[in-house]
Every structure is written in C-alpha cells, then in structure tokens.
C-alpha cells in the first residue's frame, strides 16, 4: 500500500528485446519501472514504435520478458504455472486495437462473448449464459437480440463494443486496452471512450490504456506515462502532466495538439521535433531523445538520465533536472 492506494501491478526494470540475429536485438522495452494502483487508469502514450504495446503485452504475460519483473498482486506474472495462469487470465483481459481481426467471423456474437465464461466455468446453465450475454450486450450499448448475429453485420464501433463485452464476461479486475479506438472512425471514438470510462467506474476496474492520441488519454487516465524508444521518460497525474509537463519530449507531444482557441494557439510556444525516431535496434547512447531534443547538451549523449521524482508522484528522466529539487 502506498499513499493509501493499493498497488495491483508492479513493473520493475522490465526489458523486452526481440532477437533479430545472433548479434542484434530490437530493444522494444528497456528498463521500464512503474506501478498501477487498484481502480486507476494508467495511460501509456508515445509515438508508434516507442514500445508501449510491447510493454503492455509483456506486463500481462502475452510476451515473455527478457529481464526485470512484473508482479500482479505480489505474484511474478512470468513465473506463474498451471492454475495460477488460469486464474490470472480470468482476472486480466485485453481489448484489442483492431475490432475487425480480433473477433472470430465464424462465431455468433453470443459464442464470442460466452467463450471465456465457458472456459472458466462461470455459468451453471445455458439459460444463465444467455442471460449474462444479453445483459453484457445491454451494458455496452448493444441490442440483446444482436447475440444471434455474426460480427460482419456490425460497424467498427459496434464490433469494439462486442470486444469489450467479451472482455467483461469473465468479470476481470484488470483491462489492458491496446489502442482500442485508433482503428475507429473519429465520430465513434468518443463514444467508445465514454463507455470505457463508465464501465471502469461501475466495475472499479484497473486499466492500462495504451494510445498515441494524447488528448484521448487525458480524458480517460488518472495518471499518464510517456514512453520514448523503449524508455519511460515521464510519469505523472494526468492533469499535472498536461498542465506542467517536464520532459522536452512530453512538451513537444503536447505542443502538437491544436488548441481550439485561436488566440491561445497563436501565443503558445511550439516545440517542433526534428528528424525521425531512431531505430530501437541501435538506439542513441545516453538519453535516447538526444538527437531530437532542442535542449540537449554533451552530457545527454554520454549518460542515461535516471527517473527522478521532481514533485509528489511526478517522475521525469532528463538531465535538465539533475541539479534541481
Ligand atoms: Fe533532452 Fe538531454 Fe533531457 Fe534527453 S536528457 S531530454 S537530450 S535535455
């Protein structure tokens, strides 16, 4: 327990490398540490290829780790065996990015939603199963009669709602939402986000919400972690991160979000990022952001900045803050 909040997941110095050949590895996640508290939504943001999806998937054991540790309720996720794994897969569910490929087109909606309940033997009869599926469809804003249809009959937003119902069917404690709105039309993105916020509150779910859209993450997250090239560079309460970002990369990402007020938009300072994100196979020495950072000094390409708590719960990894606080 920290600050009266109970830690549900603890990620310690997590590394996930993918071997390319005998000499080279892609360092997708490199020495990342954070905690997720019970009942909160932690947003993880960063540009595509920064390692956020790999980080989420390694945290829930979809990928084996290369090094470090992930503890769920104190148990090592990657050392679980037999019944522990089965229990863990009931408590931890995932909502996928692509509602088109993540649902089996050969199954009816009922069977897609009921599969997890059957595996974990959560219902005693077919009648109960049907009632639970219909209740879930209502909770996600679909018609209970949709249970007898196939997924190709639904729009992207409706398919994502079916994916959410499937995840909720086993009464999970933890949801990994892996860019759940990025494949959807802009017009339905907010609806799916609002649904997730509502369900998260009603069920006291703990969520890890992965996205590259910072404005959406702010709306749904209690805290936000910013990743860059396999590292976490800043972690703070959502409001504080958006109002007082510390890391130059976070500032750059935020300054790229347009502000609807033309006067405020004109006045504010934009930080333009030069160049591309370097390859995670051969990342820069020292701070990985050093080849794109407008504030870089010689120390930045020599020494990796450590995560430092600058304010209560506000962590940043940047040499600018080495002497501060
Ligand atoms: Fe920029 Fe240096 Fe801070 Fe990295 S450590 S973000 S290069 S100032």
Short mmCIF file of C-alpha atoms and ligand atoms in Angstrom, two decimals:
data_model
loop_
_atom_site.label_atom_id
_atom_site.label_comp_id
_atom_site.label_asym_id
_atom_site.label_seq_id
_atom_site.Cartn_x
_atom_site.Cartn_y
_atom_site.Cartn_z
CA UNK A 1 0.00 0.00 0.00
CA UNK A 2 1.36 3.46 -0.97
CA UNK A 3 -0.45 6.77 -0.26
CA UNK A 4 -3.43 4.63 0.85
CA UNK A 5 -3.60 3.26 -2.70
CA UNK A 6 -3.11 -0.44 -3.18
CA UNK A 7 -0.59 -1.46 -5.83
CA UNK A 8 -2.14 -4.05 -8.17
CA UNK A 9 0.72 -4.35 -10.66
CA UNK A 10 4.35 -3.55 -10.07
CA UNK A 11 6.71 -3.36 -13.03
CA UNK A 12 10.39 -3.41 -12.11
CA UNK A 13 13.19 -2.71 -14.58
CA UNK A 14 11.29 -4.54 -17.32
CA UNK A 15 13.13 -5.35 -20.52
CA UNK A 16 11.75 -6.96 -23.63
CA UNK A 17 14.15 -7.48 -26.51
CA UNK A 18 13.32 -9.26 -29.75
CA UNK A 19 16.27 -11.13 -31.23
CA UNK A 20 16.89 -10.19 -34.89
CA UNK A 21 20.01 -12.27 -35.47
CA UNK A 22 22.99 -13.54 -33.48
CA UNK A 23 24.36 -10.01 -32.99
CA UNK A 24 21.37 -7.69 -32.94
CA UNK A 25 18.25 -7.27 -30.82
CA UNK A 26 15.36 -4.86 -31.07
CA UNK A 27 15.13 -3.25 -27.64
CA UNK A 28 11.38 -2.65 -27.58
CA UNK A 29 11.17 -2.11 -23.81
CA UNK A 30 14.34 -1.23 -21.98
CA UNK A 31 14.43 -0.90 -18.20
CA UNK A 32 10.93 0.39 -17.55
CA UNK A 33 9.53 0.64 -14.00
CA UNK A 34 6.12 1.81 -12.77
CA UNK A 35 3.20 0.75 -10.63
CA UNK A 36 -0.51 0.53 -11.35
CA UNK A 37 -2.85 1.15 -8.42
CA UNK A 38 -6.10 -0.70 -7.89
CA UNK A 39 -9.05 1.08 -9.55
CA UNK A 40 -6.98 3.57 -11.56
CA UNK A 41 -6.46 4.01 -15.27
CA UNK A 42 -2.85 4.42 -16.26
CA UNK A 43 -2.42 5.82 -19.76
CA UNK A 44 0.72 4.92 -21.69
CA UNK A 45 1.47 7.22 -24.61
CA UNK A 46 4.16 7.72 -27.21
CA UNK A 47 4.73 7.67 -30.94
CA UNK A 48 4.30 4.48 -32.88
CA UNK A 49 7.25 2.13 -32.27
CA UNK A 50 8.05 3.53 -28.81
CA UNK A 51 7.37 0.15 -27.15
CA UNK A 52 4.06 0.90 -25.44
CA UNK A 53 2.15 -2.08 -26.87
CA UNK A 54 5.06 -4.44 -26.20
CA UNK A 55 5.26 -3.08 -22.67
CA UNK A 56 1.54 -3.71 -22.06
CA UNK A 57 1.63 -7.18 -23.54
CA UNK A 58 4.75 -8.15 -21.58
CA UNK A 59 3.11 -6.89 -18.38
CA UNK A 60 0.20 -9.30 -18.81
CA UNK A 61 2.39 -12.22 -19.88
CA UNK A 62 1.43 -12.29 -23.59
CA UNK A 63 5.17 -11.90 -24.25
CA UNK A 64 7.86 -13.43 -22.14
CA UNK A 65 10.18 -10.86 -20.57
CA UNK A 66 13.87 -10.50 -21.33
CA UNK A 67 14.71 -9.20 -17.86
CA UNK A 68 13.15 -7.46 -14.87
CA UNK A 69 9.95 -8.42 -13.13
CA UNK A 70 6.19 -7.87 -13.28
CA UNK A 71 4.27 -8.56 -10.07
CA UNK A 72 0.49 -8.85 -10.07
CA UNK A 73 -0.85 -8.80 -6.51
CA UNK A 74 2.71 -9.67 -5.50
CA UNK A 75 2.97 -12.70 -7.81
CA UNK A 76 5.53 -12.86 -10.58
CA UNK A 77 3.50 -12.89 -13.83
CA UNK A 78 6.21 -14.68 -15.80
CA UNK A 79 6.74 -17.40 -13.18
CA UNK A 80 3.07 -18.42 -12.86
CA UNK A 81 2.19 -22.03 -13.50
CA UNK A 82 -0.94 -24.16 -14.15
CA UNK A 83 -3.91 -22.95 -12.08
CA UNK A 84 -2.19 -19.62 -11.34
CA UNK A 85 -2.08 -18.84 -15.08
CA UNK A 86 -5.75 -19.80 -15.48
CA UNK A 87 -6.74 -17.57 -12.56
CA UNK A 88 -4.59 -14.71 -13.93
CA UNK A 89 -6.16 -14.94 -17.39
CA UNK A 90 -9.58 -14.59 -15.78
CA UNK A 91 -8.57 -11.51 -13.80
CA UNK A 92 -6.69 -9.85 -16.66
CA UNK A 93 -8.34 -9.21 -20.01
CA UNK A 94 -7.40 -7.32 -23.12
CA UNK A 95 -9.25 -5.07 -25.56
CA UNK A 96 -7.55 -5.04 -28.92
CA UNK A 97 -6.75 -2.29 -31.37
CA UNK A 98 -8.44 -3.86 -34.35
CA UNK A 99 -12.08 -4.87 -33.82
CA UNK A 100 -12.08 -6.37 -37.32
CA UNK A 101 -9.42 -9.03 -36.83
CA UNK A 102 -9.79 -9.70 -33.10
CA UNK A 103 -13.26 -11.27 -33.34
CA UNK A 104 -13.74 -14.69 -34.96
CA UNK A 105 -16.01 -14.15 -38.02
CA UNK A 106 -17.21 -17.78 -37.90
CA UNK A 107 -18.78 -17.38 -34.46
CA UNK A 108 -22.04 -15.73 -33.48
CA UNK A 109 -21.78 -12.79 -31.08
CA UNK A 110 -23.19 -14.96 -28.27
CA UNK A 111 -20.43 -17.55 -28.68
CA UNK A 112 -17.71 -14.88 -28.85
CA UNK A 113 -18.85 -13.33 -25.57
CA UNK A 114 -19.61 -16.65 -23.83
CA UNK A 115 -16.32 -18.37 -24.67
CA UNK A 116 -14.44 -17.03 -21.61
CA UNK A 117 -17.32 -17.88 -19.29
CA UNK A 118 -17.30 -21.45 -20.59
CA UNK A 119 -13.51 -21.81 -20.21
CA UNK A 120 -13.65 -20.54 -16.62
CA UNK A 121 -16.92 -22.36 -15.84
CA UNK A 122 -18.64 -19.20 -14.65
CA UNK A 123 -22.21 -20.15 -15.52
CA UNK A 124 -24.22 -23.17 -14.46
CA UNK A 125 -26.65 -23.46 -17.39
CA UNK A 126 -27.29 -22.37 -20.97
CA UNK A 127 -30.16 -20.16 -19.75
CA UNK A 128 -27.87 -18.33 -17.32
CA UNK A 129 -25.23 -17.98 -20.04
CA UNK A 130 -27.79 -16.44 -22.40
CA UNK A 131 -28.97 -14.01 -19.73
CA UNK A 132 -25.42 -12.90 -18.88
CA UNK A 133 -24.57 -12.38 -22.59
CA UNK A 134 -27.73 -10.33 -23.13
CA UNK A 135 -27.03 -8.23 -20.01
CA UNK A 136 -23.49 -7.59 -21.24
CA UNK A 137 -24.75 -6.52 -24.66
CA UNK A 138 -27.06 -4.02 -22.94
CA UNK A 139 -24.22 -2.73 -20.75
CA UNK A 140 -22.09 -1.99 -23.80
CA UNK A 141 -24.97 -0.25 -25.57
CA UNK A 142 -26.00 -3.00 -27.99
CA UNK A 143 -29.31 -4.72 -28.52
CA UNK A 144 -29.58 -8.14 -26.74
CA UNK A 145 -31.00 -9.54 -29.98
CA UNK A 146 -27.60 -8.95 -31.58
CA UNK A 147 -26.38 -12.11 -29.80
CA UNK A 148 -27.58 -14.29 -32.66
CA UNK A 149 -25.78 -12.34 -35.39
CA UNK A 150 -22.29 -12.61 -36.88
CA UNK A 151 -19.66 -9.87 -36.45
CA UNK A 152 -19.56 -8.93 -40.15
CA UNK A 153 -23.05 -7.47 -39.68
CA UNK A 154 -21.69 -4.76 -37.35
CA UNK A 155 -19.83 -1.47 -37.75
CA UNK A 156 -16.33 -0.92 -36.29
CA UNK A 157 -17.68 0.84 -33.20
CA UNK A 158 -20.21 -1.94 -32.59
CA UNK A 159 -17.52 -4.58 -33.01
CA UNK A 160 -15.37 -2.83 -30.45
CA UNK A 161 -18.37 -2.89 -28.08
CA UNK A 162 -18.62 -6.66 -28.67
CA UNK A 163 -14.90 -6.92 -27.85
CA UNK A 164 -15.50 -5.01 -24.62
CA UNK A 165 -18.43 -7.29 -23.70
CA UNK A 166 -16.22 -10.31 -24.35
CA UNK A 167 -13.52 -8.93 -22.04
CA UNK A 168 -16.05 -8.14 -19.29
CA UNK A 169 -17.75 -11.55 -19.47
CA UNK A 170 -15.25 -13.12 -17.06
CA UNK A 171 -15.53 -10.26 -14.52
CA UNK A 172 -11.92 -9.14 -14.83
CA UNK A 173 -10.07 -6.90 -12.37
CA UNK A 174 -7.60 -5.53 -14.91
CA UNK A 175 -8.08 -4.43 -18.52
CA UNK A 176 -5.27 -3.84 -20.97
CA UNK A 177 -6.77 -1.53 -23.60
CA UNK A 178 -4.35 -1.57 -26.52
CA UNK A 179 -5.17 1.44 -28.71
CA UNK A 180 -8.86 0.43 -28.61
CA UNK A 181 -10.07 3.42 -30.60
CA UNK A 182 -7.34 4.08 -33.13
CA UNK A 183 -8.95 1.87 -35.83
CA UNK A 184 -12.36 3.51 -35.37
CA UNK A 185 -13.96 6.48 -37.11
CA UNK A 186 -13.35 9.73 -35.24
CA UNK A 187 -17.12 10.08 -34.84
CA UNK A 188 -17.36 6.92 -32.70
CA UNK A 189 -14.05 7.20 -30.82
CA UNK A 190 -15.51 9.41 -28.07
CA UNK A 191 -18.50 7.08 -27.63
CA UNK A 192 -16.24 4.07 -27.04
CA UNK A 193 -14.04 6.09 -24.65
CA UNK A 194 -17.11 7.26 -22.70
CA UNK A 195 -18.31 3.66 -22.50
CA UNK A 196 -14.94 2.51 -21.16
CA UNK A 197 -14.90 5.32 -18.58
CA UNK A 198 -18.42 4.39 -17.43
CA UNK A 199 -17.66 0.65 -17.17
CA UNK A 200 -14.35 1.30 -15.44
CA UNK A 201 -16.11 3.33 -12.73
CA UNK A 202 -19.08 0.96 -12.35
CA UNK A 203 -16.87 -2.10 -12.02
CA UNK A 204 -13.91 -0.48 -10.26
CA UNK A 205 -11.65 -1.84 -12.99
CA UNK A 206 -7.94 -1.17 -13.10
CA UNK A 207 -6.91 -0.23 -16.64
CA UNK A 208 -3.76 0.24 -18.63
CA UNK A 209 -4.77 2.36 -21.60
CA UNK A 210 -2.30 2.46 -24.47
CA UNK A 211 -2.64 5.19 -27.09
CA UNK A 212 -0.75 7.64 -29.24
CA UNK A 213 -3.53 10.22 -29.04
CA UNK A 214 -2.66 12.33 -26.01
CA UNK A 215 -5.95 14.18 -25.92
CA UNK A 216 -7.95 10.94 -25.58
CA UNK A 217 -5.58 9.58 -22.93
CA UNK A 218 -6.08 12.69 -20.80
CA UNK A 219 -9.81 12.14 -20.78
CA UNK A 220 -9.63 8.55 -19.58
CA UNK A 221 -6.48 8.37 -17.40
CA UNK A 222 -5.76 9.15 -13.74
CA UNK A 223 -2.04 9.05 -14.44
CA UNK A 224 -0.07 9.02 -17.67
CA UNK A 225 3.31 7.53 -18.53
CA UNK A 226 5.13 8.80 -21.62
CA UNK A 227 7.36 6.36 -23.50
CA UNK A 228 10.09 7.13 -25.98
CA UNK A 229 12.12 4.49 -27.80
CA UNK A 230 11.65 1.77 -25.18
CA UNK A 231 12.10 4.01 -22.13
CA UNK A 232 9.58 5.67 -19.88
CA UNK A 233 10.59 9.34 -19.79
CA UNK A 234 7.85 10.91 -17.65
CA UNK A 235 5.08 9.72 -15.35
CA UNK A 236 2.61 11.93 -13.51
CA UNK A 237 -1.01 12.55 -12.61
CA UNK A 238 -2.91 13.22 -15.80
CA UNK A 239 -3.82 16.88 -15.07
CA UNK A 240 -0.33 17.73 -13.87
CA UNK A 241 1.32 16.12 -16.89
CA UNK A 242 -0.85 18.14 -19.25
CA UNK A 243 -0.57 21.40 -17.35
CA UNK A 244 3.07 21.23 -16.25
CA UNK A 245 4.98 18.75 -18.38
CA UNK A 246 8.68 18.50 -17.54
CA UNK A 247 10.28 16.31 -20.19
CA UNK A 248 11.11 18.01 -23.52
CA UNK A 249 9.53 15.09 -25.40
CA UNK A 250 6.25 15.38 -23.46
CA UNK A 251 6.29 19.15 -24.08
CA UNK A 252 6.76 18.51 -27.80
CA UNK A 253 3.92 15.99 -27.95
CA UNK A 254 1.59 18.35 -26.10
CA UNK A 255 2.53 21.36 -28.16
CA UNK A 256 1.49 19.42 -31.28
CA UNK A 257 -2.13 19.15 -30.04
CA UNK A 258 -4.12 22.01 -31.54
CA UNK A 259 -5.97 24.31 -29.09
CA UNK A 260 -9.45 25.36 -30.27
CA UNK A 261 -8.97 28.98 -29.04
CA UNK A 262 -7.12 30.80 -31.90
CA UNK A 263 -5.63 33.44 -29.54
CA UNK A 264 -4.18 30.87 -27.12
CA UNK A 265 -2.99 28.84 -30.11
CA UNK A 266 -1.16 31.88 -31.56
CA UNK A 267 0.53 32.76 -28.27
CA UNK A 268 1.81 29.40 -27.22
CA UNK A 269 5.30 28.12 -27.86
CA UNK A 270 5.52 25.18 -30.24
CA UNK A 271 8.33 22.67 -29.88
CA UNK A 272 8.99 21.11 -33.23
CA UNK A 273 10.72 17.75 -33.24
CA UNK A 274 13.37 17.34 -35.90
CA UNK A 275 14.10 14.00 -37.52
CA UNK A 276 12.68 10.54 -37.08
CA UNK A 277 12.57 8.28 -34.06
CA UNK A 278 15.88 6.32 -34.22
CA UNK A 279 15.83 2.54 -34.62
CA UNK A 280 15.33 0.58 -31.38
CA UNK A 281 17.90 -1.87 -32.80
CA UNK A 282 20.60 0.75 -32.49
CA UNK A 283 19.33 3.45 -30.10
CA UNK A 284 21.48 6.52 -29.30
CA UNK A 285 23.87 6.37 -26.33
CA UNK A 286 22.87 8.27 -23.20
CA UNK A 287 19.42 9.84 -23.44
CA UNK A 288 17.60 8.22 -26.34
CA UNK A 289 15.95 11.52 -27.20
CA UNK A 290 19.27 13.37 -27.57
CA UNK A 291 19.34 13.53 -31.40
CA UNK A 292 15.93 15.25 -31.49
CA UNK A 293 15.97 17.29 -28.29
CA UNK A 294 16.30 21.10 -28.61
CA UNK A 295 17.84 21.26 -25.09
CA UNK A 296 20.47 18.52 -25.48
CA UNK A 297 23.95 19.14 -24.04
CA UNK A 298 27.09 16.99 -24.15
CA UNK A 299 26.11 15.00 -21.04
CA UNK A 300 22.91 13.88 -22.77
CA UNK A 301 24.73 11.69 -25.29
CA UNK A 302 27.07 10.28 -22.62
CA UNK A 303 24.86 9.38 -19.69
CA UNK A 304 21.39 7.82 -19.48
CA UNK A 305 19.19 10.04 -17.30
CA UNK A 306 17.57 8.21 -14.36
CA UNK A 307 13.89 8.59 -13.44
CA UNK A 308 13.69 11.17 -10.67
CA UNK A 309 10.67 12.24 -8.60
CA UNK A 310 10.52 16.02 -9.03
CA UNK A 311 7.21 16.52 -7.27
CA UNK A 312 4.89 14.20 -5.44
CA UNK A 313 4.26 11.37 -7.90
CA UNK A 314 5.70 13.31 -10.84
CA UNK A 315 8.71 11.47 -12.27
CA UNK A 316 10.95 12.55 -15.14
CA UNK A 317 14.11 11.17 -16.77
CA UNK A 318 16.06 14.17 -18.09
CA UNK A 319 19.45 15.74 -17.23
CA UNK A 320 17.90 19.22 -17.13
CA UNK A 321 16.60 18.27 -13.69
CA UNK A 322 19.79 16.65 -12.37
CA UNK A 323 20.63 19.53 -10.03
CA UNK A 324 17.07 20.65 -9.34
CA UNK A 325 14.71 19.88 -6.47
FE1 LIG B 1 16.93 16.48 -23.85
FE2 LIG B 1 19.14 15.89 -22.53
FE3 LIG B 1 16.79 15.87 -21.27
FE4 LIG B 1 17.39 13.98 -23.02
S1 LIG B 1 18.40 14.35 -21.08
S2 LIG B 1 15.50 15.08 -22.87
S3 LIG B 1 18.56 15.13 -24.53
S4 LIG B 1 17.82 17.64 -22.17
#
